[in-house]
Amino acid sequence: MKVLHLDINHPLIIEQLQDLGFVNEEDYTSSKEEVIAKIANYDGIIIRSRFKLNKDFLSAAKNLKFIGRLGAGLENIDVEFAVAQGIQLFSAPEGNRNAVGEHALGMLLSLFNKLNKADHEVRNGKWLREENRGVELEGKTVGIIGYGNMGKSFAKKLQGFDVEVLCYDIKENVGDQFAKQVSLAEFKNRVEVLSLHTPLTPLTQNMVDREFINSFKNNFWFINTGRGQSVITTDLVEALKSGKILGAGLDVLEYEKTSFENLFSSKDAMPEAFQYLIKAENVLLSPHVAGWTVESKRKLAQVIVDKIKANFQ
């Protein structure tokens, strides 16, 4: 079986697939059109987020048996069409869930203690103690929307902080010893910290809008390590200005490109809402790297290899 690697990943994925008898070919530079012209020659694809595998692409992949995506989601693949074509899809949320959980917790603690603001001030010769008085996580009610691999990892990391953790998910009976599953009404009535861990689907796209934000009883802190397109940024900024959202830790933004690689590649003017975010002292930003650690790079590759081996050996 011939496998085409379209993104650079941890070398173990090529090494171990070779040991299993697969023929590996690497192409990290060809255009999508150039790849389409030869994709019929391959039985498998390994991709991260280089470009969309849409119907046209998959239709040309006459012999494709599997796609391995080194990440948590499959939104850059036409899943319905791929399944109809008999193509098996492998993602790897198990590989970077620990990294995401740690990143979400780090963002939350940094916001609570104004670490980003304080660090900037000290570096500029300001020693402002009262202005940087923080708040404590202990005693807070933390709410997690999307209680899969990432949500569960974050909940586990919260153990030891003496917080109550609630979760909401469209799937039933996903709560565990780390989080109590509740109705959306109870969730909105109680949480003081909201952390988003949902994939991008028709249900979650633009989910966090003005109406959603204002339906929460308490003013709250907001963390998003899921997908940027789940949040309407102009409504988020409005809530930050009003104090409904006390602070936000955003690893993802709605302005990201499909590849998640470069927010600033567009020639369009920077959106006004984004201009606000980059200046706001109660906003912490990172470039979609919550699941992007030295360890997760290896784990993601290993998860995909193991899934391919389980299905094609």
Short mmCIF file of C-alpha atoms in Angstrom, two decimals:
data_model
loop_
_atom_site.label_atom_id
_atom_site.label_comp_id
_atom_site.label_asym_id
_atom_site.label_seq_id
_atom_site.Cartn_x
_atom_site.Cartn_y
_atom_site.Cartn_z
CA MET A 1 0.00 0.00 0.00
CA LYS A 2 1.29 3.43 -0.96
CA VAL A 3 0.86 6.33 1.45
CA LEU A 4 1.22 10.00 0.50
CA HIS A 5 2.37 12.35 3.26
CA LEU A 6 1.17 15.91 2.63
CA ASP A 7 2.38 17.57 5.86
CA ILE A 8 5.61 17.21 7.80
CA ASN A 9 4.97 15.29 11.02
CA HIS A 10 7.02 13.36 13.54
CA PRO A 11 9.38 11.02 11.65
CA LEU A 12 8.14 7.99 13.59
CA ILE A 13 5.02 7.86 11.41
CA ILE A 14 7.06 7.19 8.27
CA GLU A 15 9.49 4.90 10.06
CA GLN A 16 6.80 2.73 11.63
CA LEU A 17 4.62 2.58 8.51
CA GLN A 18 7.69 1.48 6.57
CA ASP A 19 8.33 -1.24 9.14
CA LEU A 20 4.73 -2.39 8.61
CA GLY A 21 5.36 -2.76 4.88
CA PHE A 22 3.83 0.49 3.59
CA VAL A 23 5.52 2.50 0.83
CA ASN A 24 5.82 6.14 1.89
CA GLU A 25 6.05 9.10 -0.44
CA GLU A 26 6.37 12.70 0.76
CA ASP A 27 5.09 15.80 -1.01
CA TYR A 28 5.02 18.96 1.09
CA THR A 29 5.15 21.55 -1.68
CA SER A 30 2.92 20.62 -4.63
CA SER A 31 -0.30 22.55 -5.19
CA LYS A 32 -3.62 20.92 -4.52
CA GLU A 33 -4.20 20.61 -8.27
CA GLU A 34 -0.86 18.83 -8.70
CA VAL A 35 -1.69 16.41 -5.91
CA ILE A 36 -5.13 15.71 -7.40
CA ALA A 37 -3.45 14.77 -10.68
CA LYS A 38 -1.59 11.90 -9.01
CA ILE A 39 -3.73 11.00 -5.99
CA ALA A 40 -5.22 7.94 -7.73
CA ASN A 41 -1.84 6.24 -7.23
CA TYR A 42 -2.19 6.12 -3.46
CA ASP A 43 -3.98 3.93 -0.93
CA GLY A 44 -3.57 6.30 2.01
CA ILE A 45 -3.06 9.97 2.84
CA ILE A 46 -1.44 11.47 5.92
CA ILE A 47 -2.38 15.13 6.37
CA ARG A 48 -2.57 17.76 9.05
CA SER A 49 -4.33 20.86 7.72
CA ARG A 50 -2.58 21.81 4.50
CA PHE A 51 -5.74 22.02 2.38
CA LYS A 52 -9.31 20.78 2.22
CA LEU A 53 -9.97 17.25 1.02
CA ASN A 54 -13.26 18.09 -0.66
CA LYS A 55 -15.49 16.10 -3.02
CA ASP A 56 -13.41 16.93 -6.10
CA PHE A 57 -10.22 15.80 -4.41
CA LEU A 58 -11.74 12.61 -3.03
CA SER A 59 -13.41 11.76 -6.33
CA ALA A 60 -9.97 11.73 -7.95
CA ALA A 61 -8.62 9.44 -5.23
CA LYS A 62 -9.93 6.27 -6.88
CA ASN A 63 -7.91 3.83 -4.79
CA LEU A 64 -7.90 5.66 -1.47
CA LYS A 65 -8.58 3.42 1.52
CA PHE A 66 -7.76 5.71 4.44
CA ILE A 67 -6.96 9.26 5.49
CA GLY A 68 -4.96 9.87 8.66
CA ARG A 69 -5.36 13.38 10.03
CA LEU A 70 -2.84 14.33 12.71
CA GLY A 71 -5.17 16.43 14.82
CA ALA A 72 -8.41 16.26 16.72
CA GLY A 73 -10.95 17.30 14.10
CA LEU A 74 -11.89 16.29 10.56
CA GLU A 75 -13.42 19.58 9.42
CA ASN A 76 -10.97 19.93 6.53
CA ILE A 77 -12.32 16.66 5.06
CA ASP A 78 -15.69 16.08 3.38
CA VAL A 79 -16.49 13.33 5.87
CA GLU A 80 -19.86 12.35 4.44
CA PHE A 81 -18.52 11.90 0.91
CA ALA A 82 -15.39 10.11 2.12
CA VAL A 83 -17.42 7.60 4.10
CA ALA A 84 -19.72 7.06 1.11
CA GLN A 85 -16.59 6.27 -0.92
CA GLY A 86 -15.57 3.64 1.63
CA ILE A 87 -12.60 5.64 2.87
CA GLN A 88 -11.70 5.13 6.53
CA LEU A 89 -10.95 8.29 8.48
CA PHE A 90 -8.53 8.40 11.38
CA SER A 91 -8.03 11.43 13.62
CA ALA A 92 -5.95 11.64 16.78
CA PRO A 93 -7.64 13.58 19.60
CA GLU A 94 -6.03 11.17 22.06
CA GLY A 95 -2.63 12.46 20.96
CA ASN A 96 -2.94 16.09 22.01
CA ARG A 97 -5.68 16.06 24.64
CA ASN A 98 -3.21 16.39 27.52
CA ALA A 99 -1.52 19.35 25.84
CA VAL A 100 -4.87 21.08 25.31
CA GLY A 101 -5.92 20.50 28.92
CA GLU A 102 -2.69 21.99 30.23
CA HIS A 103 -2.88 24.97 27.87
CA ALA A 104 -6.46 25.78 28.87
CA LEU A 105 -5.51 25.67 32.55
CA GLY A 106 -2.44 27.82 31.93
CA MET A 107 -4.52 30.44 30.14
CA LEU A 108 -7.08 30.50 32.93
CA LEU A 109 -4.49 30.94 35.70
CA SER A 110 -2.68 33.61 33.71
CA LEU A 111 -5.92 35.58 33.26
CA PHE A 112 -6.90 35.24 36.91
CA ASN A 113 -3.51 36.54 38.03
CA LYS A 114 -3.02 39.16 35.28
CA LEU A 115 0.34 37.60 34.46
CA ASN A 116 0.49 38.84 30.88
CA LYS A 117 -0.30 42.42 31.91
CA ALA A 118 2.00 42.37 34.94
CA ASP A 119 4.91 40.92 32.97
CA HIS A 120 4.59 43.63 30.33
CA GLU A 121 4.49 46.37 32.97
CA VAL A 122 7.52 45.13 34.91
CA ARG A 123 9.52 44.90 31.68
CA ASN A 124 8.62 48.55 31.10
CA GLY A 125 9.69 49.72 34.54
CA LYS A 126 6.28 49.69 36.25
CA TRP A 127 5.87 48.06 39.67
CA LEU A 128 2.08 48.11 40.15
CA ARG A 129 0.95 45.74 42.87
CA GLU A 130 -2.62 46.74 43.72
CA GLU A 131 -3.48 47.15 40.04
CA ASN A 132 -2.42 43.54 39.51
CA ARG A 133 -4.27 41.96 42.41
CA GLY A 134 -5.57 38.62 41.12
CA VAL A 135 -8.48 36.36 41.88
CA GLU A 136 -8.36 32.73 42.96
CA LEU A 137 -9.72 29.70 41.16
CA GLU A 138 -10.68 28.00 44.43
CA GLY A 139 -14.42 27.94 45.01
CA LYS A 140 -15.36 28.80 41.43
CA THR A 141 -17.75 26.80 39.25
CA VAL A 142 -16.08 25.88 35.98
CA GLY A 143 -18.23 24.87 33.02
CA ILE A 144 -17.01 22.82 30.07
CA ILE A 145 -18.95 22.65 26.81
CA GLY A 146 -17.93 19.61 24.80
CA TYR A 147 -16.96 16.77 27.10
CA GLY A 148 -14.86 14.58 24.84
CA ASN A 149 -11.12 14.02 24.86
CA MET A 150 -10.20 17.68 25.34
CA GLY A 151 -12.92 18.57 27.81
CA LYS A 152 -12.16 15.56 29.96
CA SER A 153 -8.46 16.40 29.97
CA PHE A 154 -9.14 19.94 31.17
CA ALA A 155 -11.52 18.69 33.88
CA LYS A 156 -8.89 16.27 35.11
CA LYS A 157 -6.33 19.08 35.32
CA LEU A 158 -8.71 21.07 37.54
CA GLN A 159 -8.59 18.46 40.29
CA GLY A 160 -6.83 19.86 43.34
CA PHE A 161 -8.04 23.42 42.79
CA ASP A 162 -11.18 22.93 44.92
CA VAL A 163 -13.54 23.94 42.13
CA GLU A 164 -16.85 22.49 41.03
CA VAL A 165 -16.75 21.32 37.42
CA LEU A 166 -19.89 21.05 35.32
CA CYS A 167 -20.11 19.83 31.75
CA TYR A 168 -22.64 20.12 28.95
CA ASP A 169 -22.63 17.92 25.88
CA ILE A 170 -25.19 16.84 23.26
CA LYS A 171 -24.21 13.24 24.06
CA GLU A 172 -25.81 11.70 27.14
CA ASN A 173 -24.02 10.13 30.10
CA VAL A 174 -20.56 11.59 29.43
CA GLY A 175 -20.02 12.96 32.93
CA ASP A 176 -17.45 11.26 35.13
CA GLN A 177 -15.62 11.67 38.44
CA PHE A 178 -14.09 14.91 37.19
CA ALA A 179 -17.23 16.71 35.96
CA LYS A 180 -20.97 16.52 36.56
CA GLN A 181 -23.10 16.59 33.44
CA VAL A 182 -26.02 19.02 33.71
CA SER A 183 -28.71 20.54 31.53
CA LEU A 184 -27.85 23.64 29.52
CA ALA A 185 -30.22 25.68 31.69
CA GLU A 186 -28.45 24.65 34.90
CA PHE A 187 -25.09 25.13 33.21
CA LYS A 188 -25.88 28.72 32.26
CA ASN A 189 -27.29 29.44 35.70
CA ARG A 190 -24.21 28.38 37.64
CA VAL A 191 -20.90 28.64 35.79
CA GLU A 192 -18.35 31.38 36.43
CA VAL A 193 -15.74 30.09 34.00
CA LEU A 194 -16.66 28.77 30.56
CA SER A 195 -14.23 26.62 28.57
CA LEU A 196 -15.08 25.58 25.03
CA HIS A 197 -13.89 22.17 23.79
CA THR A 198 -16.15 21.51 20.81
CA PRO A 199 -15.32 20.57 17.20
CA LEU A 200 -16.54 22.73 14.35
CA THR A 201 -19.95 21.44 13.21
CA PRO A 202 -23.17 23.07 12.00
CA LEU A 203 -24.29 23.04 15.64
CA THR A 204 -21.21 24.78 17.00
CA GLN A 205 -20.49 27.29 14.23
CA ASN A 206 -21.27 30.80 15.54
CA MET A 207 -22.62 29.19 18.72
CA VAL A 208 -21.15 31.79 21.07
CA ASP A 209 -23.04 34.91 20.02
CA ARG A 210 -24.61 37.84 21.84
CA GLU A 211 -27.74 35.90 22.80
CA PHE A 212 -25.75 32.94 24.06
CA ILE A 213 -23.37 35.08 26.11
CA ASN A 214 -26.13 37.13 27.72
CA SER A 215 -28.13 34.02 28.63
CA PHE A 216 -25.62 33.23 31.39
CA LYS A 217 -26.66 34.36 34.86
CA ASN A 218 -23.15 35.28 36.02
CA ASN A 219 -20.46 37.39 34.47
CA PHE A 220 -17.85 34.82 33.45
CA TRP A 221 -14.35 34.12 32.22
CA PHE A 222 -14.05 32.54 28.79
CA ILE A 223 -11.49 30.08 27.41
CA ASN A 224 -11.55 28.79 23.83
CA THR A 225 -9.12 26.08 22.73
CA GLY A 226 -11.69 24.53 20.38
CA ARG A 227 -12.46 26.26 17.12
CA GLY A 228 -12.45 29.99 16.44
CA GLN A 229 -15.45 29.84 14.13
CA SER A 230 -17.62 28.80 17.07
CA VAL A 231 -17.42 32.37 18.38
CA ILE A 232 -18.70 35.59 16.83
CA THR A 233 -15.81 37.86 17.73
CA THR A 234 -17.74 41.12 17.51
CA ASP A 235 -20.20 39.78 20.10
CA LEU A 236 -17.34 38.57 22.28
CA VAL A 237 -15.75 42.02 22.18
CA GLU A 238 -19.07 43.63 23.07
CA ALA A 239 -19.27 41.36 26.12
CA LEU A 240 -15.69 42.15 27.12
CA LYS A 241 -16.44 45.85 26.93
CA SER A 242 -19.59 45.52 29.04
CA GLY A 243 -17.95 43.25 31.62
CA LYS A 244 -20.26 40.32 30.91
CA ILE A 245 -17.12 38.42 29.97
CA LEU A 246 -14.48 39.21 32.57
CA GLY A 247 -11.56 38.04 30.48
CA ALA A 248 -10.84 35.71 27.59
CA GLY A 249 -8.11 33.21 26.75
CA LEU A 250 -8.26 32.52 23.01
CA ASP A 251 -6.04 29.97 21.35
CA VAL A 252 -8.27 30.08 18.25
CA LEU A 253 -9.96 32.89 16.30
CA GLU A 254 -12.71 32.98 13.70
CA TYR A 255 -10.36 34.75 11.29
CA GLU A 256 -8.08 31.72 10.92
CA LYS A 257 -7.57 30.14 7.54
CA THR A 258 -8.52 26.54 6.88
CA SER A 259 -4.92 25.41 7.32
CA PHE A 260 -4.75 27.04 10.79
CA GLU A 261 -1.20 28.03 9.86
CA ASN A 262 -1.27 31.79 9.26
CA LEU A 263 -3.85 34.27 10.44
CA PHE A 264 -2.12 37.19 8.76
CA SER A 265 -1.80 35.86 5.20
CA SER A 266 -4.88 37.71 3.97
CA LYS A 267 -4.54 41.11 2.31
CA ASP A 268 -7.81 42.21 3.86
CA ALA A 269 -7.75 44.85 6.59
CA MET A 270 -7.48 43.56 10.12
CA PRO A 271 -11.02 43.32 11.57
CA GLU A 272 -11.92 45.96 14.13
CA ALA A 273 -12.87 43.33 16.71
CA PHE A 274 -9.47 41.69 16.37
CA GLN A 275 -7.77 45.06 16.79
CA TYR A 276 -9.59 45.36 20.12
CA LEU A 277 -8.50 41.89 21.25
CA ILE A 278 -4.81 42.48 20.63
CA LYS A 279 -4.90 45.63 22.78
CA ALA A 280 -7.13 44.37 25.61
CA GLU A 281 -5.32 43.68 28.88
CA ASN A 282 -7.85 41.05 29.94
CA VAL A 283 -7.40 38.99 26.77
CA LEU A 284 -4.75 36.34 26.28
CA LEU A 285 -4.00 35.13 22.74
CA SER A 286 -2.02 32.20 21.35
CA PRO A 287 -1.68 31.01 17.72
CA HIS A 288 -3.68 27.76 17.78
CA VAL A 289 -0.98 25.92 19.72
CA ALA A 290 -2.93 24.45 22.65
CA GLY A 291 -2.31 20.97 21.30
CA TRP A 292 1.11 21.86 19.89
CA THR A 293 3.78 20.45 22.21
CA VAL A 294 6.96 18.43 21.80
CA GLU A 295 5.19 15.48 23.37
CA SER A 296 1.96 15.79 21.40
CA LYS A 297 3.83 15.79 18.09
CA ARG A 298 5.03 12.29 18.86
CA LYS A 299 1.75 11.15 20.39
CA LEU A 300 -0.33 12.32 17.41
CA ALA A 301 1.85 10.37 15.02
CA GLN A 302 1.77 7.27 17.19
CA VAL A 303 -2.02 7.33 17.50
CA ILE A 304 -2.42 7.46 13.72
CA VAL A 305 0.07 4.64 13.16
CA ASP A 306 -1.71 2.48 15.73
CA LYS A 307 -5.09 3.07 14.09
CA ILE A 308 -3.78 2.28 10.62
CA LYS A 309 -2.10 -0.86 11.94
CA ALA A 310 -5.30 -1.99 13.69
CA ASN A 311 -7.31 -1.68 10.49
CA PHE A 312 -4.85 -2.66 7.73
CA GLN A 313 -2.59 -5.34 9.18
#
